[in-house]
Amino acid sequence: MKKVILVFLALAMAFTFVACGTANNDVKPTDEPKTEEPQKLVMATNASFPPYEFVGENGAYEGIDVEIAGKIAEKLGLELEIVDTEFGSIIGGVQSGKYDFGMAGMTVTDERKESVDFSDSYATAVQVVIVAEDSAIASVDDLTDDGSVKIGVQQDTTGDIYASDDYGEENVIRYKTGNDAVEALKAGKVTAVIIDNEPAKSFVAANEGLKILEGAYAEEEYAICVAKENSDLLDQINTALQELTDDGVIADIVEKYIPSK
Ligand code: GLN
């Protein structure tokens, strides 16, 4: 009799295990949510570069790059986090993995390509020269390296690199932001500021007594930078950029900040 009970108990236990096993198997898929917390995509920028990136009236980051980045993150199912840093620390931070990507109206240059990889370009730009409205400098050709002209730039930007090459480092004064360079121009500390055309237009619109000289100083293309080993992210960014271009999303964002009329 004892044996029969034992066998019965053993069978009952075995059945329970099987039953539990089955139940567990049934719930397993919902037990393993893949997106407990949305993963972050960290963008480094320099938010003093309107209309690409700037701090809006309510204190939030705004601009063409900010919105395009938001759409890319959305496509990747990631939450966008924006870090505002000096322009010159973006590439190093991307290289070290501190940031996933850099997007800051950043011009593609051969030298930068040695440190990071660039996405397909999403915008073209030109470097222009801002001077005081009553300036004696009438055209880009009036800029010289004879020491009579001091040029303000945002440090580590292409404006800085080209101006230093063309007019000598001793004639170039480097500021942390484009806005600081423009303030120096207003205060008469520099004769001209070399900066990208769209921020130049924003700065001239926001400050009285300044004008942009006719003619482009240099032409360039903007792209997103990622670490060299991060080709998966680069591919995903390029796919997203292509889709956003095809769907007219990028054109709409650009139109919002740079109205064609
Ligand atoms: N396009 C310029 C560069 O890449 C300036 C960018 C910026 O100041 N945010 O150097």
Short mmCIF file of C-alpha atoms and ligand atoms in Angstrom, two decimals:
data_model
loop_
_atom_site.label_atom_id
_atom_site.label_comp_id
_atom_site.label_asym_id
_atom_site.label_seq_id
_atom_site.Cartn_x
_atom_site.Cartn_y
_atom_site.Cartn_z
CA MET A 1 0.00 0.00 0.00
CA LYS A 2 2.84 2.38 0.98
CA LYS A 3 4.50 1.64 -2.37
CA VAL A 4 1.33 2.51 -4.24
CA ILE A 5 1.06 5.83 -2.37
CA LEU A 6 4.71 6.61 -3.08
CA VAL A 7 4.31 5.89 -6.78
CA PHE A 8 1.17 8.01 -6.81
CA LEU A 9 2.99 10.88 -5.06
CA ALA A 10 5.92 10.60 -7.44
CA LEU A 11 3.58 10.73 -10.41
CA ALA A 12 1.69 13.66 -8.92
CA MET A 13 4.93 15.55 -8.37
CA ALA A 14 6.18 14.79 -11.85
CA PHE A 15 2.88 16.03 -13.25
CA THR A 16 3.15 19.21 -11.19
CA PHE A 17 6.65 19.86 -12.52
CA VAL A 18 5.52 19.33 -16.08
CA ALA A 19 2.50 21.54 -15.49
CA CYS A 20 4.65 24.26 -13.98
CA GLY A 21 7.14 23.93 -16.77
CA THR A 22 4.43 24.36 -19.34
CA ALA A 23 2.96 27.36 -17.53
CA ASN A 24 6.39 28.99 -17.32
CA ASN A 25 7.01 28.38 -20.97
CA ASP A 26 3.72 30.01 -21.77
CA VAL A 27 4.53 33.23 -19.96
CA LYS A 28 8.17 33.44 -20.92
CA PRO A 29 7.86 35.79 -23.90
CA THR A 30 6.10 38.46 -21.84
CA ASP A 31 8.53 37.84 -18.98
CA GLU A 32 11.41 39.10 -21.10
CA PRO A 33 10.57 42.59 -22.21
CA LYS A 34 13.35 43.87 -24.44
CA THR A 35 12.60 47.53 -23.84
CA GLU A 36 12.30 47.93 -20.08
CA GLU A 37 13.78 51.41 -20.38
CA PRO A 38 14.18 53.02 -23.78
CA GLN A 39 17.85 52.97 -24.62
CA LYS A 40 19.52 56.28 -25.21
CA LEU A 41 21.22 57.73 -28.22
CA VAL A 42 23.58 60.43 -27.04
CA MET A 43 24.23 63.36 -29.37
CA ALA A 44 27.02 65.86 -28.77
CA THR A 45 26.49 69.35 -30.11
CA ASN A 46 27.36 72.98 -29.50
CA ALA A 47 24.05 74.72 -28.96
CA SER A 48 25.18 78.18 -30.00
CA PHE A 49 24.78 77.71 -33.72
CA PRO A 50 21.34 78.87 -34.86
CA PRO A 51 19.34 77.72 -36.77
CA TYR A 52 21.02 74.28 -36.51
CA GLU A 53 21.23 74.09 -32.71
CA PHE A 54 20.42 76.65 -30.07
CA VAL A 55 18.66 76.97 -26.75
CA GLY A 56 15.09 78.11 -27.35
CA GLU A 57 13.09 80.56 -25.28
CA ASN A 58 11.74 77.81 -23.04
CA GLY A 59 15.24 76.50 -22.36
CA ALA A 60 14.94 73.45 -24.61
CA TYR A 61 17.30 72.60 -27.45
CA GLU A 62 15.93 73.53 -30.85
CA GLY A 63 17.07 73.70 -34.45
CA ILE A 64 17.48 71.78 -37.67
CA ASP A 65 20.05 69.31 -36.31
CA VAL A 66 18.08 68.80 -33.11
CA GLU A 67 14.91 67.93 -35.03
CA ILE A 68 16.63 65.70 -37.60
CA ALA A 69 18.40 63.88 -34.76
CA GLY A 70 15.04 63.44 -33.01
CA LYS A 71 13.60 61.80 -36.12
CA ILE A 72 16.63 59.52 -36.48
CA ALA A 73 16.36 58.42 -32.83
CA GLU A 74 12.63 57.78 -33.34
CA LYS A 75 13.40 55.52 -36.31
CA LEU A 76 16.01 53.66 -34.27
CA GLY A 77 13.58 53.24 -31.34
CA LEU A 78 15.97 55.12 -29.05
CA GLU A 79 15.57 58.09 -26.75
CA LEU A 80 17.62 61.10 -27.87
CA GLU A 81 19.81 62.73 -25.24
CA ILE A 82 21.56 65.97 -26.18
CA VAL A 83 24.81 67.07 -24.60
CA ASP A 84 25.88 70.69 -25.15
CA THR A 85 29.65 70.95 -25.23
CA GLU A 86 32.41 72.99 -26.85
CA PHE A 87 32.61 72.39 -30.59
CA GLY A 88 36.23 71.30 -30.26
CA SER A 89 35.43 68.50 -27.78
CA ILE A 90 32.78 66.80 -29.91
CA ILE A 91 35.09 64.67 -32.07
CA GLY A 92 37.23 63.48 -29.13
CA GLY A 93 34.11 62.58 -27.15
CA VAL A 94 32.68 60.62 -30.07
CA GLN A 95 36.00 58.82 -30.54
CA SER A 96 36.15 57.80 -26.86
CA GLY A 97 32.54 56.58 -26.84
CA LYS A 98 31.32 59.29 -24.46
CA TYR A 99 28.81 60.31 -27.14
CA ASP A 100 27.19 58.09 -29.78
CA PHE A 101 27.38 60.74 -32.46
CA GLY A 102 28.17 64.37 -33.08
CA MET A 103 25.81 66.68 -34.95
CA ALA A 104 26.68 70.35 -34.89
CA GLY A 105 26.57 71.81 -38.37
CA MET A 106 29.83 69.90 -38.63
CA THR A 107 31.73 70.23 -41.88
CA VAL A 108 33.26 67.13 -43.41
CA THR A 109 37.02 67.63 -43.72
CA ASP A 110 39.82 65.22 -44.62
CA GLU A 111 41.55 65.91 -41.32
CA ARG A 112 38.42 65.11 -39.27
CA LYS A 113 37.91 61.95 -41.35
CA GLU A 114 41.16 60.63 -39.86
CA SER A 115 39.50 60.67 -36.42
CA VAL A 116 35.83 59.85 -37.08
CA ASP A 117 33.53 58.56 -39.81
CA PHE A 118 30.94 60.83 -41.40
CA SER A 119 27.41 60.03 -42.51
CA ASP A 120 26.09 61.09 -45.89
CA SER A 121 25.82 64.85 -46.01
CA TYR A 122 22.44 66.38 -45.09
CA ALA A 123 23.20 70.05 -45.81
CA THR A 124 25.56 72.33 -47.68
CA ALA A 125 26.93 75.56 -46.28
CA VAL A 126 29.33 78.36 -47.04
CA GLN A 127 31.63 80.33 -44.81
CA VAL A 128 30.89 84.05 -44.93
CA VAL A 129 32.36 87.22 -43.44
CA ILE A 130 30.42 89.45 -41.01
CA VAL A 131 31.57 93.04 -40.50
CA ALA A 132 30.17 96.18 -38.92
CA GLU A 133 27.76 98.02 -41.22
CA ASP A 134 30.15 101.00 -41.50
CA SER A 135 33.26 98.84 -41.94
CA ALA A 136 36.05 99.79 -44.34
CA ILE A 137 36.17 96.12 -45.36
CA ALA A 138 33.98 96.05 -48.47
CA SER A 139 34.72 92.56 -49.76
CA VAL A 140 36.40 89.31 -48.79
CA ASP A 141 39.45 90.47 -50.81
CA ASP A 142 39.99 93.35 -48.37
CA LEU A 143 40.93 90.90 -45.62
CA THR A 144 44.73 90.76 -45.34
CA ASP A 145 47.48 89.15 -43.32
CA ASP A 146 49.40 92.43 -42.83
CA GLY A 147 48.20 92.77 -39.23
CA SER A 148 45.70 95.55 -39.91
CA VAL A 149 42.76 93.17 -39.69
CA LYS A 150 41.81 90.94 -36.75
CA ILE A 151 39.44 88.10 -37.51
CA GLY A 152 37.15 86.57 -34.89
CA VAL A 153 36.20 82.91 -35.20
CA GLN A 154 34.68 80.10 -33.17
CA GLN A 155 37.64 78.01 -32.09
CA ASP A 156 38.27 74.67 -33.84
CA THR A 157 35.72 75.34 -36.58
CA THR A 158 36.49 75.44 -40.28
CA GLY A 159 36.24 79.25 -40.07
CA ASP A 160 39.13 79.12 -37.57
CA ILE A 161 41.15 76.66 -39.68
CA TYR A 162 40.76 78.57 -42.97
CA ALA A 163 41.29 82.03 -41.42
CA SER A 164 44.41 80.84 -39.59
CA ASP A 165 45.76 79.36 -42.84
CA ASP A 166 44.97 82.40 -44.97
CA TYR A 167 45.69 85.31 -42.62
CA GLY A 168 48.03 83.81 -40.01
CA GLU A 169 47.18 82.62 -36.50
CA GLU A 170 48.45 85.89 -35.06
CA ASN A 171 45.60 87.72 -36.82
CA VAL A 172 42.88 85.33 -35.69
CA ILE A 173 41.15 85.62 -32.32
CA ARG A 174 39.41 82.44 -31.26
CA TYR A 175 36.21 82.45 -29.19
CA LYS A 176 34.33 79.63 -27.50
CA THR A 177 31.12 80.26 -29.42
CA GLY A 178 30.08 82.05 -32.58
CA ASN A 179 28.02 84.34 -30.41
CA ASP A 180 31.11 85.36 -28.42
CA ALA A 181 32.90 86.17 -31.70
CA VAL A 182 29.96 88.33 -32.79
CA GLU A 183 29.94 90.12 -29.42
CA ALA A 184 33.66 90.86 -29.91
CA LEU A 185 32.89 92.30 -33.35
CA LYS A 186 30.20 94.55 -31.86
CA ALA A 187 32.66 95.71 -29.20
CA GLY A 188 35.26 96.53 -31.88
CA LYS A 189 37.73 93.89 -30.65
CA VAL A 190 37.83 92.23 -34.09
CA THR A 191 37.36 93.63 -37.59
CA ALA A 192 35.44 90.69 -39.03
CA VAL A 193 33.97 87.32 -38.08
CA ILE A 194 34.23 84.30 -40.37
CA ILE A 195 31.43 81.82 -39.74
CA ASP A 196 28.89 79.58 -41.52
CA ASN A 197 26.25 81.45 -43.54
CA GLU A 198 23.07 80.43 -41.70
CA PRO A 199 24.35 81.24 -38.19
CA ALA A 200 25.75 84.46 -39.71
CA LYS A 201 22.27 85.41 -40.92
CA SER A 202 20.80 84.63 -37.49
CA PHE A 203 23.46 86.68 -35.69
CA VAL A 204 23.06 89.65 -38.06
CA ALA A 205 19.28 89.52 -37.66
CA ALA A 206 19.59 89.45 -33.87
CA ASN A 207 22.18 92.24 -33.60
CA GLU A 208 22.00 95.75 -35.01
CA GLY A 209 24.78 97.33 -37.00
CA LEU A 210 26.22 94.22 -38.65
CA LYS A 211 26.23 92.97 -42.24
CA ILE A 212 27.42 89.99 -44.26
CA LEU A 213 29.87 90.66 -47.07
CA GLU A 214 28.83 89.42 -50.47
CA GLY A 215 30.48 86.28 -51.73
CA ALA A 216 31.28 82.95 -50.13
CA TYR A 217 34.57 82.50 -48.36
CA ALA A 218 34.47 78.67 -48.63
CA GLU A 219 31.92 75.98 -49.49
CA GLU A 220 31.34 72.90 -47.40
CA GLU A 221 29.04 70.01 -46.46
CA TYR A 222 27.56 69.10 -43.09
CA ALA A 223 27.33 65.52 -41.82
CA ILE A 224 26.93 63.49 -38.62
CA CYS A 225 30.08 61.94 -37.14
CA VAL A 226 30.37 58.59 -35.37
CA ALA A 227 33.30 56.60 -33.96
CA LYS A 228 35.27 54.70 -36.59
CA GLU A 229 34.40 51.24 -35.23
CA ASN A 230 30.70 52.08 -35.04
CA SER A 231 29.74 51.15 -38.61
CA ASP A 232 26.40 49.65 -37.51
CA LEU A 233 25.24 52.99 -36.17
CA LEU A 234 26.61 54.77 -39.24
CA ASP A 235 24.59 52.46 -41.51
CA GLN A 236 21.45 53.01 -39.45
CA ILE A 237 21.94 56.78 -39.51
CA ASN A 238 22.48 56.79 -43.28
CA THR A 239 19.35 54.68 -43.85
CA ALA A 240 17.33 57.00 -41.61
CA LEU A 241 18.71 60.11 -43.35
CA GLN A 242 17.79 58.65 -46.75
CA GLU A 243 14.23 57.85 -45.62
CA LEU A 244 13.83 61.29 -44.03
CA THR A 245 15.04 62.88 -47.27
CA ASP A 246 12.77 60.73 -49.46
CA ASP A 247 9.74 61.46 -47.26
CA GLY A 248 10.40 65.21 -47.38
CA VAL A 249 10.84 65.36 -43.59
CA ILE A 250 14.25 67.02 -43.77
CA ALA A 251 13.01 69.56 -46.33
CA ASP A 252 10.11 70.44 -43.99
CA ILE A 253 12.43 70.87 -41.02
CA VAL A 254 14.78 73.10 -43.05
CA GLU A 255 11.81 75.15 -44.32
CA LYS A 256 10.64 75.64 -40.73
CA TYR A 257 13.95 77.24 -39.68
CA ILE A 258 15.07 78.72 -43.02
CA PRO A 259 11.82 79.75 -44.75
CA SER A 260 12.34 80.01 -48.49
CA LYS A 261 10.00 83.05 -48.62
N1 GLN B 1 30.75 74.10 -39.96
C1 GLN B 1 31.76 74.55 -39.09
C2 GLN B 1 32.69 73.43 -38.73
O1 GLN B 1 32.36 72.31 -38.88
C3 GLN B 1 31.22 75.19 -37.81
C4 GLN B 1 30.39 74.29 -36.97
C5 GLN B 1 29.96 74.89 -35.65
O2 GLN B 1 30.46 75.92 -35.23
N2 GLN B 1 29.04 74.29 -34.96
O3 GLN B 1 33.77 73.65 -38.29
#
